[in-house]
């Protein structure tokens, strides 16, 4: 399903034409939606055992400023995501994380009400309030690449519905009682739907 959604977004982008400006220089957009974070299936070895990071969904916010026609800088924010981390045969932990992303994006132009876009940027993920019966678990913050693709379905000149998918590179060292027990390779896909206002 993840591969199919990304393929749809990329195919629509490839088919886009160039009839008129999708967004004009100086425009702002604000989006309110829901993001579903789905880490990859193999999350690395912790304490000598395979680890698995669970999925989670939370409300999201986006702001985008168009510094040139069709070119924007977007900031993604969200309420804290909560993830369960299971270490096979060892134990589990619960943690909160925030993964804000700043992306450079290009919105393709076409003659329909559907506008595809592509983006790439930088992610910073911070973890806190980690709880585990194993002891004091600490997960380091992470910096990584973030890729973005999506479609805007115009309702009118100022409003649209957005569906999008992101891939974020998140790799964090994990410590138990002060000693490193491995690196969690989370690298999630993030699927989103949101309502967009243009100003």
mmCIF file with all atom_site columns, C-alpha atoms in Angstrom:
data_model
loop_
_atom_site.group_PDB
_atom_site.id
_atom_site.type_symbol
_atom_site.label_atom_id
_atom_site.label_alt_id
_atom_site.label_comp_id
_atom_site.label_asym_id
_atom_site.label_entity_id
_atom_site.label_seq_id
_atom_site.pdbx_PDB_ins_code
_atom_site.Cartn_x
_atom_site.Cartn_y
_atom_site.Cartn_z
_atom_site.occupancy
_atom_site.B_iso_or_equiv
_atom_site.pdbx_formal_charge
_atom_site.auth_seq_id
_atom_site.auth_comp_id
_atom_site.auth_asym_id
_atom_site.auth_atom_id
_atom_site.pdbx_PDB_model_num
ATOM 1   C CA . UNK A 1 1   ? 0.000   0.000   0.000   1.00 0.00 ? 1   UNK A CA 1
ATOM 2   C CA . UNK A 1 2   ? 2.832   2.381   0.865   1.00 0.00 ? 2   UNK A CA 1
ATOM 3   C CA . UNK A 1 3   ? 4.523   1.784   -2.486  1.00 0.00 ? 3   UNK A CA 1
ATOM 4   C CA . UNK A 1 4   ? 1.230   2.249   -4.353  1.00 0.00 ? 4   UNK A CA 1
ATOM 5   C CA . UNK A 1 5   ? 0.481   5.611   -2.735  1.00 0.00 ? 5   UNK A CA 1
ATOM 6   C CA . UNK A 1 6   ? 3.928   6.924   -3.553  1.00 0.00 ? 6   UNK A CA 1
ATOM 7   C CA . UNK A 1 7   ? 3.653   5.640   -7.126  1.00 0.00 ? 7   UNK A CA 1
ATOM 8   C CA . UNK A 1 8   ? 0.323   7.442   -7.584  1.00 0.00 ? 8   UNK A CA 1
ATOM 9   C CA . UNK A 1 9   ? 1.786   10.743  -6.424  1.00 0.00 ? 9   UNK A CA 1
ATOM 10  C CA . UNK A 1 10  ? 4.865   10.420  -8.612  1.00 0.00 ? 10  UNK A CA 1
ATOM 11  C CA . UNK A 1 11  ? 2.846   9.354   -11.673 1.00 0.00 ? 11  UNK A CA 1
ATOM 12  C CA . UNK A 1 12  ? 0.548   12.328  -11.323 1.00 0.00 ? 12  UNK A CA 1
ATOM 13  C CA . UNK A 1 13  ? 3.574   14.589  -11.080 1.00 0.00 ? 13  UNK A CA 1
ATOM 14  C CA . UNK A 1 14  ? 5.086   13.170  -14.257 1.00 0.00 ? 14  UNK A CA 1
ATOM 15  C CA . UNK A 1 15  ? 1.832   13.755  -16.164 1.00 0.00 ? 15  UNK A CA 1
ATOM 16  C CA . UNK A 1 16  ? 1.411   17.362  -15.047 1.00 0.00 ? 16  UNK A CA 1
ATOM 17  C CA . UNK A 1 17  ? 1.511   20.066  -17.692 1.00 0.00 ? 17  UNK A CA 1
ATOM 18  C CA . UNK A 1 18  ? 2.278   23.792  -17.477 1.00 0.00 ? 18  UNK A CA 1
ATOM 19  C CA . UNK A 1 19  ? -0.867  25.781  -18.139 1.00 0.00 ? 19  UNK A CA 1
ATOM 20  C CA . UNK A 1 20  ? -0.951  28.297  -15.280 1.00 0.00 ? 20  UNK A CA 1
ATOM 21  C CA . UNK A 1 21  ? 0.631   29.114  -11.947 1.00 0.00 ? 21  UNK A CA 1
ATOM 22  C CA . UNK A 1 22  ? -0.431  26.717  -9.190  1.00 0.00 ? 22  UNK A CA 1
ATOM 23  C CA . UNK A 1 23  ? 0.785   29.123  -6.509  1.00 0.00 ? 23  UNK A CA 1
ATOM 24  C CA . UNK A 1 24  ? 2.053   32.680  -6.843  1.00 0.00 ? 24  UNK A CA 1
ATOM 25  C CA . UNK A 1 25  ? 5.018   34.379  -5.238  1.00 0.00 ? 25  UNK A CA 1
ATOM 26  C CA . UNK A 1 26  ? 4.052   35.754  -1.835  1.00 0.00 ? 26  UNK A CA 1
ATOM 27  C CA . UNK A 1 27  ? 1.246   33.243  -1.170  1.00 0.00 ? 27  UNK A CA 1
ATOM 28  C CA . UNK A 1 28  ? 0.950   31.480  2.190   1.00 0.00 ? 28  UNK A CA 1
ATOM 29  C CA . UNK A 1 29  ? -0.841  28.233  2.952   1.00 0.00 ? 29  UNK A CA 1
ATOM 30  C CA . UNK A 1 30  ? -1.934  26.705  6.245   1.00 0.00 ? 30  UNK A CA 1
ATOM 31  C CA . UNK A 1 31  ? -2.905  23.049  6.582   1.00 0.00 ? 31  UNK A CA 1
ATOM 32  C CA . UNK A 1 32  ? -4.675  21.158  9.349   1.00 0.00 ? 32  UNK A CA 1
ATOM 33  C CA . UNK A 1 33  ? -4.795  17.389  9.085   1.00 0.00 ? 33  UNK A CA 1
ATOM 34  C CA . UNK A 1 34  ? -3.906  13.925  10.325  1.00 0.00 ? 34  UNK A CA 1
ATOM 35  C CA . UNK A 1 35  ? -0.573  12.132  9.939   1.00 0.00 ? 35  UNK A CA 1
ATOM 36  C CA . UNK A 1 36  ? -0.028  8.381   10.276  1.00 0.00 ? 36  UNK A CA 1
ATOM 37  C CA . UNK A 1 37  ? 3.575   7.397   11.098  1.00 0.00 ? 37  UNK A CA 1
ATOM 38  C CA . UNK A 1 38  ? 4.501   3.873   10.021  1.00 0.00 ? 38  UNK A CA 1
ATOM 39  C CA . UNK A 1 39  ? 8.118   2.892   10.827  1.00 0.00 ? 39  UNK A CA 1
ATOM 40  C CA . UNK A 1 40  ? 9.826   0.359   8.579   1.00 0.00 ? 40  UNK A CA 1
ATOM 41  C CA . UNK A 1 41  ? 9.455   -3.282  9.596   1.00 0.00 ? 41  UNK A CA 1
ATOM 42  C CA . UNK A 1 42  ? 13.073  -3.981  10.687  1.00 0.00 ? 42  UNK A CA 1
ATOM 43  C CA . UNK A 1 43  ? 14.128  -1.401  13.273  1.00 0.00 ? 43  UNK A CA 1
ATOM 44  C CA . UNK A 1 44  ? 17.573  -2.728  14.159  1.00 0.00 ? 44  UNK A CA 1
ATOM 45  C CA . UNK A 1 45  ? 19.142  -4.660  17.033  1.00 0.00 ? 45  UNK A CA 1
ATOM 46  C CA . UNK A 1 46  ? 18.817  -3.422  20.617  1.00 0.00 ? 46  UNK A CA 1
ATOM 47  C CA . UNK A 1 47  ? 20.341  -5.276  23.568  1.00 0.00 ? 47  UNK A CA 1
ATOM 48  C CA . UNK A 1 48  ? 21.245  -8.106  21.189  1.00 0.00 ? 48  UNK A CA 1
ATOM 49  C CA . UNK A 1 49  ? 17.676  -8.672  19.957  1.00 0.00 ? 49  UNK A CA 1
ATOM 50  C CA . UNK A 1 50  ? 15.491  -7.486  17.102  1.00 0.00 ? 50  UNK A CA 1
ATOM 51  C CA . UNK A 1 51  ? 13.428  -4.382  17.811  1.00 0.00 ? 51  UNK A CA 1
ATOM 52  C CA . UNK A 1 52  ? 10.081  -3.250  16.429  1.00 0.00 ? 52  UNK A CA 1
ATOM 53  C CA . UNK A 1 53  ? 8.648   0.289   16.601  1.00 0.00 ? 53  UNK A CA 1
ATOM 54  C CA . UNK A 1 54  ? 4.857   0.638   16.470  1.00 0.00 ? 54  UNK A CA 1
ATOM 55  C CA . UNK A 1 55  ? 2.692   2.916   14.316  1.00 0.00 ? 55  UNK A CA 1
ATOM 56  C CA . UNK A 1 56  ? 0.835   6.000   15.533  1.00 0.00 ? 56  UNK A CA 1
ATOM 57  C CA . UNK A 1 57  ? -1.446  8.775   14.220  1.00 0.00 ? 57  UNK A CA 1
ATOM 58  C CA . UNK A 1 58  ? -1.708  12.394  15.372  1.00 0.00 ? 58  UNK A CA 1
ATOM 59  C CA . UNK A 1 59  ? -3.072  15.777  14.179  1.00 0.00 ? 59  UNK A CA 1
ATOM 60  C CA . UNK A 1 60  ? -0.642  17.772  12.018  1.00 0.00 ? 60  UNK A CA 1
ATOM 61  C CA . UNK A 1 61  ? -0.073  21.413  11.047  1.00 0.00 ? 61  UNK A CA 1
ATOM 62  C CA . UNK A 1 62  ? 1.704   22.768  7.968   1.00 0.00 ? 62  UNK A CA 1
ATOM 63  C CA . UNK A 1 63  ? 2.739   26.266  6.939   1.00 0.00 ? 63  UNK A CA 1
ATOM 64  C CA . UNK A 1 64  ? 4.139   27.048  3.492   1.00 0.00 ? 64  UNK A CA 1
ATOM 65  C CA . UNK A 1 65  ? 5.487   30.307  2.062   1.00 0.00 ? 65  UNK A CA 1
ATOM 66  C CA . UNK A 1 66  ? 5.916   30.729  -1.703  1.00 0.00 ? 66  UNK A CA 1
ATOM 67  C CA . UNK A 1 67  ? 9.093   32.700  -2.336  1.00 0.00 ? 67  UNK A CA 1
ATOM 68  C CA . UNK A 1 68  ? 8.620   32.285  -6.113  1.00 0.00 ? 68  UNK A CA 1
ATOM 69  C CA . UNK A 1 69  ? 5.825   31.073  -8.385  1.00 0.00 ? 69  UNK A CA 1
ATOM 70  C CA . UNK A 1 70  ? 5.212   27.377  -7.580  1.00 0.00 ? 70  UNK A CA 1
ATOM 71  C CA . UNK A 1 71  ? 8.255   27.185  -5.221  1.00 0.00 ? 71  UNK A CA 1
ATOM 72  C CA . UNK A 1 72  ? 7.563   27.037  -1.498  1.00 0.00 ? 72  UNK A CA 1
ATOM 73  C CA . UNK A 1 73  ? 9.216   26.392  1.859   1.00 0.00 ? 73  UNK A CA 1
ATOM 74  C CA . UNK A 1 74  ? 7.026   24.254  4.117   1.00 0.00 ? 74  UNK A CA 1
ATOM 75  C CA . UNK A 1 75  ? 7.224   23.616  7.860   1.00 0.00 ? 75  UNK A CA 1
ATOM 76  C CA . UNK A 1 76  ? 5.518   20.502  9.244   1.00 0.00 ? 76  UNK A CA 1
ATOM 77  C CA . UNK A 1 77  ? 4.503   20.239  12.880  1.00 0.00 ? 77  UNK A CA 1
ATOM 78  C CA . UNK A 1 78  ? 2.303   17.836  14.870  1.00 0.00 ? 78  UNK A CA 1
ATOM 79  C CA . UNK A 1 79  ? 1.084   16.848  18.291  1.00 0.00 ? 79  UNK A CA 1
ATOM 80  C CA . UNK A 1 80  ? 3.543   14.397  19.899  1.00 0.00 ? 80  UNK A CA 1
ATOM 81  C CA . UNK A 1 81  ? 3.480   10.885  18.450  1.00 0.00 ? 81  UNK A CA 1
ATOM 82  C CA . UNK A 1 82  ? 3.556   7.962   20.886  1.00 0.00 ? 82  UNK A CA 1
ATOM 83  C CA . UNK A 1 83  ? 5.380   4.779   19.881  1.00 0.00 ? 83  UNK A CA 1
ATOM 84  C CA . UNK A 1 84  ? 5.747   1.363   21.466  1.00 0.00 ? 84  UNK A CA 1
ATOM 85  C CA . UNK A 1 85  ? 9.209   -0.172  21.110  1.00 0.00 ? 85  UNK A CA 1
ATOM 86  C CA . UNK A 1 86  ? 9.303   -3.956  21.509  1.00 0.00 ? 86  UNK A CA 1
ATOM 87  C CA . UNK A 1 87  ? 12.629  -5.770  21.916  1.00 0.00 ? 87  UNK A CA 1
ATOM 88  C CA . UNK A 1 88  ? 12.167  -9.492  21.236  1.00 0.00 ? 88  UNK A CA 1
ATOM 89  C CA . UNK A 1 89  ? 12.616  -11.534 24.424  1.00 0.00 ? 89  UNK A CA 1
ATOM 90  C CA . UNK A 1 90  ? 13.935  -8.535  26.370  1.00 0.00 ? 90  UNK A CA 1
ATOM 91  C CA . UNK A 1 91  ? 11.116  -6.075  27.031  1.00 0.00 ? 91  UNK A CA 1
ATOM 92  C CA . UNK A 1 92  ? 9.465   -2.945  25.744  1.00 0.00 ? 92  UNK A CA 1
ATOM 93  C CA . UNK A 1 93  ? 9.413   0.835   26.099  1.00 0.00 ? 93  UNK A CA 1
ATOM 94  C CA . UNK A 1 94  ? 6.981   3.641   25.311  1.00 0.00 ? 94  UNK A CA 1
ATOM 95  C CA . UNK A 1 95  ? 8.198   7.008   24.057  1.00 0.00 ? 95  UNK A CA 1
ATOM 96  C CA . UNK A 1 96  ? 6.938   10.340  22.770  1.00 0.00 ? 96  UNK A CA 1
ATOM 97  C CA . UNK A 1 97  ? 8.502   12.014  19.739  1.00 0.00 ? 97  UNK A CA 1
ATOM 98  C CA . UNK A 1 98  ? 8.128   15.099  17.571  1.00 0.00 ? 98  UNK A CA 1
ATOM 99  C CA . UNK A 1 99  ? 9.470   15.054  13.981  1.00 0.00 ? 99  UNK A CA 1
ATOM 100 C CA . UNK A 1 100 ? 9.304   18.636  12.608  1.00 0.00 ? 100 UNK A CA 1
ATOM 101 C CA . UNK A 1 101 ? 10.342  18.911  8.953   1.00 0.00 ? 101 UNK A CA 1
ATOM 102 C CA . UNK A 1 102 ? 11.388  21.895  6.823   1.00 0.00 ? 102 UNK A CA 1
ATOM 103 C CA . UNK A 1 103 ? 11.078  21.204  3.077   1.00 0.00 ? 103 UNK A CA 1
ATOM 104 C CA . UNK A 1 104 ? 11.704  22.949  -0.234  1.00 0.00 ? 104 UNK A CA 1
ATOM 105 C CA . UNK A 1 105 ? 8.772   22.100  -2.525  1.00 0.00 ? 105 UNK A CA 1
ATOM 106 C CA . UNK A 1 106 ? 7.791   22.500  -6.161  1.00 0.00 ? 106 UNK A CA 1
ATOM 107 C CA . UNK A 1 107 ? 4.094   22.539  -7.082  1.00 0.00 ? 107 UNK A CA 1
ATOM 108 C CA . UNK A 1 108 ? 3.543   21.406  -10.657 1.00 0.00 ? 108 UNK A CA 1
ATOM 109 C CA . UNK A 1 109 ? 1.172   23.317  -12.932 1.00 0.00 ? 109 UNK A CA 1
ATOM 110 C CA . UNK A 1 110 ? -1.648  21.719  -14.886 1.00 0.00 ? 110 UNK A CA 1
ATOM 111 C CA . UNK A 1 111 ? -5.081  22.474  -16.330 1.00 0.00 ? 111 UNK A CA 1
ATOM 112 C CA . UNK A 1 112 ? -7.047  20.332  -13.866 1.00 0.00 ? 112 UNK A CA 1
ATOM 113 C CA . UNK A 1 113 ? -8.140  20.874  -10.268 1.00 0.00 ? 113 UNK A CA 1
ATOM 114 C CA . UNK A 1 114 ? -5.427  18.454  -9.067  1.00 0.00 ? 114 UNK A CA 1
ATOM 115 C CA . UNK A 1 115 ? -1.961  19.875  -8.381  1.00 0.00 ? 115 UNK A CA 1
ATOM 116 C CA . UNK A 1 116 ? 0.893   17.440  -7.665  1.00 0.00 ? 116 UNK A CA 1
ATOM 117 C CA . UNK A 1 117 ? 4.000   18.491  -5.773  1.00 0.00 ? 117 UNK A CA 1
ATOM 118 C CA . UNK A 1 118 ? 7.395   17.134  -4.756  1.00 0.00 ? 118 UNK A CA 1
ATOM 119 C CA . UNK A 1 119 ? 9.639   18.227  -1.906  1.00 0.00 ? 119 UNK A CA 1
ATOM 120 C CA . UNK A 1 120 ? 12.806  17.433  -0.005  1.00 0.00 ? 120 UNK A CA 1
ATOM 121 C CA . UNK A 1 121 ? 14.133  18.780  3.235   1.00 0.00 ? 121 UNK A CA 1
ATOM 122 C CA . UNK A 1 122 ? 15.550  18.261  6.705   1.00 0.00 ? 122 UNK A CA 1
ATOM 123 C CA . UNK A 1 123 ? 13.968  16.501  9.671   1.00 0.00 ? 123 UNK A CA 1
ATOM 124 C CA . UNK A 1 124 ? 14.791  16.873  13.350  1.00 0.00 ? 124 UNK A CA 1
ATOM 125 C CA . UNK A 1 125 ? 13.246  14.253  15.640  1.00 0.00 ? 125 UNK A CA 1
ATOM 126 C CA . UNK A 1 126 ? 13.351  14.579  19.407  1.00 0.00 ? 126 UNK A CA 1
ATOM 127 C CA . UNK A 1 127 ? 12.316  11.863  21.897  1.00 0.00 ? 127 UNK A CA 1
ATOM 128 C CA . UNK A 1 128 ? 11.263  12.300  25.522  1.00 0.00 ? 128 UNK A CA 1
ATOM 129 C CA . UNK A 1 129 ? 9.183   10.827  28.337  1.00 0.00 ? 129 UNK A CA 1
ATOM 130 C CA . UNK A 1 130 ? 10.454  7.328   27.539  1.00 0.00 ? 130 UNK A CA 1
ATOM 131 C CA . UNK A 1 131 ? 9.085   4.755   29.998  1.00 0.00 ? 131 UNK A CA 1
ATOM 132 C CA . UNK A 1 132 ? 10.253  1.149   30.438  1.00 0.00 ? 132 UNK A CA 1
ATOM 133 C CA . UNK A 1 133 ? 10.332  -1.570  33.101  1.00 0.00 ? 133 UNK A CA 1
ATOM 134 C CA . UNK A 1 134 ? 13.859  -2.369  31.871  1.00 0.00 ? 134 UNK A CA 1
ATOM 135 C CA . UNK A 1 135 ? 15.267  0.757   33.534  1.00 0.00 ? 135 UNK A CA 1
ATOM 136 C CA . UNK A 1 136 ? 16.272  4.247   32.404  1.00 0.00 ? 136 UNK A CA 1
ATOM 137 C CA . UNK A 1 137 ? 15.904  4.221   28.594  1.00 0.00 ? 137 UNK A CA 1
ATOM 138 C CA . UNK A 1 138 ? 17.165  7.239   26.652  1.00 0.00 ? 138 UNK A CA 1
ATOM 139 C CA . UNK A 1 139 ? 16.736  7.746   22.891  1.00 0.00 ? 139 UNK A CA 1
ATOM 140 C CA . UNK A 1 140 ? 18.994  10.293  21.210  1.00 0.00 ? 140 UNK A CA 1
ATOM 141 C CA . UNK A 1 141 ? 17.591  13.015  18.968  1.00 0.00 ? 141 UNK A CA 1
ATOM 142 C CA . UNK A 1 142 ? 18.033  12.554  15.223  1.00 0.00 ? 142 UNK A CA 1
ATOM 143 C CA . UNK A 1 143 ? 18.715  14.666  12.126  1.00 0.00 ? 143 UNK A CA 1
ATOM 144 C CA . UNK A 1 144 ? 17.913  13.263  8.693   1.00 0.00 ? 144 UNK A CA 1
ATOM 145 C CA . UNK A 1 145 ? 16.695  13.694  5.127   1.00 0.00 ? 145 UNK A CA 1
ATOM 146 C CA . UNK A 1 146 ? 12.953  13.924  4.447   1.00 0.00 ? 146 UNK A CA 1
ATOM 147 C CA . UNK A 1 147 ? 11.247  13.377  1.068   1.00 0.00 ? 147 UNK A CA 1
ATOM 148 C CA . UNK A 1 148 ? 7.696   14.489  0.284   1.00 0.00 ? 148 UNK A CA 1
ATOM 149 C CA . UNK A 1 149 ? 5.144   13.913  -2.513  1.00 0.00 ? 149 UNK A CA 1
ATOM 150 C CA . UNK A 1 150 ? 1.454   14.684  -2.693  1.00 0.00 ? 150 UNK A CA 1
ATOM 151 C CA . UNK A 1 151 ? -1.631  15.940  -4.471  1.00 0.00 ? 151 UNK A CA 1
ATOM 152 C CA . UNK A 1 152 ? -3.788  19.010  -3.786  1.00 0.00 ? 152 UNK A CA 1
ATOM 153 C CA . UNK A 1 153 ? -7.438  18.697  -4.848  1.00 0.00 ? 153 UNK A CA 1
ATOM 154 C CA . UNK A 1 154 ? -8.813  22.238  -5.299  1.00 0.00 ? 154 UNK A CA 1
ATOM 155 C CA . UNK A 1 155 ? -12.242 23.006  -3.826  1.00 0.00 ? 155 UNK A CA 1
ATOM 156 C CA . UNK A 1 156 ? -12.011 26.648  -4.913  1.00 0.00 ? 156 UNK A CA 1
ATOM 157 C CA . UNK A 1 157 ? -9.271  29.287  -5.278  1.00 0.00 ? 157 UNK A CA 1
ATOM 158 C CA . UNK A 1 158 ? -8.523  29.380  -1.545  1.00 0.00 ? 158 UNK A CA 1
ATOM 159 C CA . UNK A 1 159 ? -9.251  25.868  -0.290  1.00 0.00 ? 159 UNK A CA 1
ATOM 160 C CA . UNK A 1 160 ? -8.080  22.355  -1.116  1.00 0.00 ? 160 UNK A CA 1
ATOM 161 C CA . UNK A 1 161 ? -7.812  18.829  0.220   1.00 0.00 ? 161 UNK A CA 1
ATOM 162 C CA . UNK A 1 162 ? -4.303  17.378  0.349   1.00 0.00 ? 162 UNK A CA 1
ATOM 163 C CA . UNK A 1 163 ? -3.158  13.771  0.391   1.00 0.00 ? 163 UNK A CA 1
ATOM 164 C CA . UNK A 1 164 ? 0.562   13.192  0.798   1.00 0.00 ? 164 UNK A CA 1
ATOM 165 C CA . UNK A 1 165 ? 3.286   10.747  1.731   1.00 0.00 ? 165 UNK A CA 1
ATOM 166 C CA . UNK A 1 166 ? 6.685   11.372  3.318   1.00 0.00 ? 166 UNK A CA 1
ATOM 167 C CA . UNK A 1 167 ? 9.747   9.255   3.934   1.00 0.00 ? 167 UNK A CA 1
ATOM 168 C CA . UNK A 1 168 ? 11.932  10.371  6.840   1.00 0.00 ? 168 UNK A CA 1
ATOM 169 C CA . UNK A 1 169 ? 15.415  9.134   7.736   1.00 0.00 ? 169 UNK A CA 1
ATOM 170 C CA . UNK A 1 170 ? 15.399  8.639   11.535  1.00 0.00 ? 170 UNK A CA 1
ATOM 171 C CA . UNK A 1 171 ? 18.270  6.766   13.184  1.00 0.00 ? 171 UNK A CA 1
ATOM 172 C CA . UNK A 1 172 ? 18.713  7.167   16.949  1.00 0.00 ? 172 UNK A CA 1
ATOM 173 C CA . UNK A 1 173 ? 21.143  5.671   19.452  1.00 0.00 ? 173 UNK A CA 1
ATOM 174 C CA . UNK A 1 174 ? 19.401  4.006   22.399  1.00 0.00 ? 174 UNK A CA 1
ATOM 175 C CA . UNK A 1 175 ? 20.855  3.841   25.904  1.00 0.00 ? 175 UNK A CA 1
ATOM 176 C CA . UNK A 1 176 ? 19.779  1.718   28.881  1.00 0.00 ? 176 UNK A CA 1
ATOM 177 C CA . UNK A 1 177 ? 20.912  2.919   32.298  1.00 0.00 ? 177 UNK A CA 1
ATOM 178 C CA . UNK A 1 178 ? 23.554  5.082   30.595  1.00 0.00 ? 178 UNK A CA 1
ATOM 179 C CA . UNK A 1 179 ? 25.036  2.375   28.351  1.00 0.00 ? 179 UNK A CA 1
ATOM 180 C CA . UNK A 1 180 ? 24.401  2.185   24.600  1.00 0.00 ? 180 UNK A CA 1
ATOM 181 C CA . UNK A 1 181 ? 22.423  -0.910  23.596  1.00 0.00 ? 181 UNK A CA 1
ATOM 182 C CA . UNK A 1 182 ? 22.175  -0.204  19.864  1.00 0.00 ? 182 UNK A CA 1
ATOM 183 C CA . UNK A 1 183 ? 20.700  2.080   17.208  1.00 0.00 ? 183 UNK A CA 1
ATOM 184 C CA . UNK A 1 184 ? 17.020  2.228   16.321  1.00 0.00 ? 184 UNK A CA 1
ATOM 185 C CA . UNK A 1 185 ? 16.537  2.571   12.552  1.00 0.00 ? 185 UNK A CA 1
ATOM 186 C CA . UNK A 1 186 ? 12.998  3.926   12.388  1.00 0.00 ? 186 UNK A CA 1
ATOM 187 C CA . UNK A 1 187 ? 12.894  5.442   8.858   1.00 0.00 ? 187 UNK A CA 1
ATOM 188 C CA . UNK A 1 188 ? 9.094   5.824   8.728   1.00 0.00 ? 188 UNK A CA 1
ATOM 189 C CA . UNK A 1 189 ? 6.619   6.458   5.965   1.00 0.00 ? 189 UNK A CA 1
ATOM 190 C CA . UNK A 1 190 ? 4.195   9.198   6.999   1.00 0.00 ? 190 UNK A CA 1
ATOM 191 C CA . UNK A 1 191 ? 0.791   9.235   5.293   1.00 0.00 ? 191 UNK A CA 1
ATOM 192 C CA . UNK A 1 192 ? -1.301  12.366  5.570   1.00 0.00 ? 192 UNK A CA 1
ATOM 193 C CA . UNK A 1 193 ? -4.571  14.012  4.669   1.00 0.00 ? 193 UNK A CA 1
ATOM 194 C CA . UNK A 1 194 ? -5.266  17.668  5.424   1.00 0.00 ? 194 UNK A CA 1
ATOM 195 C CA . UNK A 1 195 ? -7.395  20.693  4.647   1.00 0.00 ? 195 UNK A CA 1
ATOM 196 C CA . UNK A 1 196 ? -5.403  23.565  3.099   1.00 0.00 ? 196 UNK A CA 1
ATOM 197 C CA . UNK A 1 197 ? -6.177  27.290  3.239   1.00 0.00 ? 197 UNK A CA 1
ATOM 198 C CA . UNK A 1 198 ? -4.359  29.720  0.912   1.00 0.00 ? 198 UNK A CA 1
ATOM 199 C CA . UNK A 1 199 ? -3.790  33.382  1.871   1.00 0.00 ? 199 UNK A CA 1
#
